[in-house]
mmCIF file of C-alpha atoms in Angstrom:
data_model
loop_
_atom_site.group_PDB
_atom_site.id
_atom_site.type_symbol
_atom_site.label_atom_id
_atom_site.label_comp_id
_atom_site.label_asym_id
_atom_site.label_seq_id
_atom_site.Cartn_x
_atom_site.Cartn_y
_atom_site.Cartn_z
ATOM 1 C CA ALA A 64 0.045 0.013 0.043
ATOM 2 C CA ASP A 65 1.368 3.416 -0.916
ATOM 3 C CA PHE A 66 0.731 6.082 1.572
ATOM 4 C CA GLY A 67 1.870 8.914 -0.386
ATOM 5 C CA THR A 68 5.183 9.408 1.119
ATOM 6 C CA THR A 69 8.678 8.350 -0.379
ATOM 7 C CA VAL A 70 11.470 7.247 1.417
ATOM 8 C CA CYS A 71 14.996 7.094 -0.850
ATOM 9 C CA PHE A 72 18.216 5.887 0.162
ATOM 10 C CA CYS A 73 19.620 5.738 -3.100
ATOM 11 C CA ARG A 74 21.195 9.045 -3.150
ATOM 12 C CA ARG A 75 23.495 7.994 -0.214
ATOM 13 C CA MET A 76 24.033 4.493 -1.105
ATOM 14 C CA LYS A 77 25.736 4.196 -4.425
ATOM 15 C CA ARG A 78 28.339 2.201 -3.619
ATOM 16 C CA THR A 79 28.614 -0.918 -1.106
ATOM 17 C CA VAL A 80 31.454 -0.794 1.688
ATOM 18 C CA PRO A 81 34.486 -2.631 0.262
ATOM 19 C CA ARG A 82 34.404 -6.374 1.001
ATOM 20 C CA GLY A 83 37.886 -6.185 3.154
ATOM 21 C CA THR A 84 36.717 -3.386 5.160
ATOM 22 C CA LEU A 85 33.939 -5.268 6.453
ATOM 23 C CA ARG A 86 35.982 -8.325 7.030
ATOM 24 C CA LYS A 87 38.271 -6.320 9.043
ATOM 25 C CA ILE A 88 35.734 -4.813 11.226
ATOM 26 C CA MET A 89 34.093 -7.980 11.816
ATOM 27 C CA LYS A 90 37.627 -9.407 12.862
ATOM 28 C CA LYS A 91 38.451 -6.705 15.167
ATOM 29 C CA HIS A 92 35.227 -6.948 17.071
ATOM 30 C CA LYS A 93 35.136 -11.023 17.077
ATOM 31 C CA PRO A 94 38.543 -12.050 16.408
ATOM 32 C CA HIS A 95 37.561 -15.545 17.337
ATOM 33 C CA LEU A 96 35.195 -16.159 14.684
ATOM 34 C CA ARG A 97 35.865 -17.913 11.429
ATOM 35 C CA LEU A 98 34.630 -15.995 8.564
ATOM 36 C CA ALA A 99 33.311 -17.688 5.445
ATOM 37 C CA ALA A 100 34.233 -16.425 1.790
ATOM 38 C CA ASN A 101 30.775 -14.614 1.348
ATOM 39 C CA CYS A 102 30.331 -13.221 4.917
ATOM 40 C CA ASP A 103 30.451 -9.579 3.827
ATOM 41 C CA LEU A 104 27.867 -10.277 1.173
ATOM 42 C CA VAL A 105 25.552 -11.612 4.066
ATOM 43 C CA ILE A 106 26.522 -8.552 6.432
ATOM 44 C CA HIS A 107 25.884 -6.101 3.659
ATOM 45 C CA LEU A 108 22.367 -7.826 2.608
ATOM 46 C CA ASN A 109 21.036 -7.734 6.283
ATOM 47 C CA PHE A 110 21.913 -3.949 6.909
ATOM 48 C CA LEU A 111 20.039 -3.450 3.678
ATOM 49 C CA LEU A 112 17.081 -5.422 4.970
ATOM 50 C CA PHE A 113 17.372 -3.503 8.151
ATOM 51 C CA LEU A 114 17.115 -0.018 6.629
ATOM 52 C CA HIS A 115 14.376 -1.271 4.255
ATOM 53 C CA ARG A 116 12.221 -2.310 7.553
ATOM 54 C CA LEU A 117 13.199 1.064 9.166
ATOM 55 C CA ALA A 118 12.009 3.033 6.332
ATOM 56 C CA GLU A 119 8.726 1.239 6.442
ATOM 57 C CA GLU A 120 8.059 1.654 9.708
ATOM 58 C CA ALA A 121 8.929 5.388 9.597
ATOM 59 C CA ARG A 122 6.430 5.417 6.423
ATOM 60 C CA THR A 123 3.727 3.738 8.560
ATOM 61 C CA ASN A 124 4.437 6.104 11.496
ATOM 62 C CA ALA A 125 4.089 9.060 9.259
ATOM 63 C CA PHE A 126 0.953 7.932 7.762
ATOM 64 C CA GLU A 127 -0.681 7.194 11.241
ATOM 65 C CA SER A 128 0.263 10.591 12.477
ATOM 66 C CA LYS A 129 -0.969 12.238 9.033
ATOM 67 C CA ASN A 130 2.370 13.505 8.263
ATOM 68 C CA LYS A 131 3.549 13.731 4.444
ATOM 69 C CA ILE A 132 7.025 14.139 5.479
ATOM 70 C CA ILE A 133 9.440 11.542 7.404
ATOM 71 C CA LYS A 134 11.795 13.654 9.799
ATOM 72 C CA PRO A 135 14.728 11.634 11.376
ATOM 73 C CA GLU A 136 13.842 13.560 14.622
ATOM 74 C CA ARG A 137 10.608 11.215 14.982
ATOM 75 C CA GLU A 138 12.499 7.904 14.348
ATOM 76 C CA ARG A 139 15.493 8.522 16.282
ATOM 77 C CA GLY A 140 14.211 6.017 18.998
ATOM 78 C CA ARG A 141 13.364 3.141 16.971
ATOM 79 C CA CYS A 142 17.062 1.535 16.202
#
């Protein structure tokens, strides 16, 4: 259902994070983990799914509060 509000992340996310960078970050925080060859892709997909779910919730909340514009101030506590 289209509620008339639009959320677009495409302007900010034109490129993915370099695969080596994601692997370094994961190794830094969890050095004991053995990472599969495609773990960085799975992490990136998980992040994109999170952003999509956050955008959908923000759109629903804006519709319920009868706002046409989604403002970050209203969605800060949702993460």
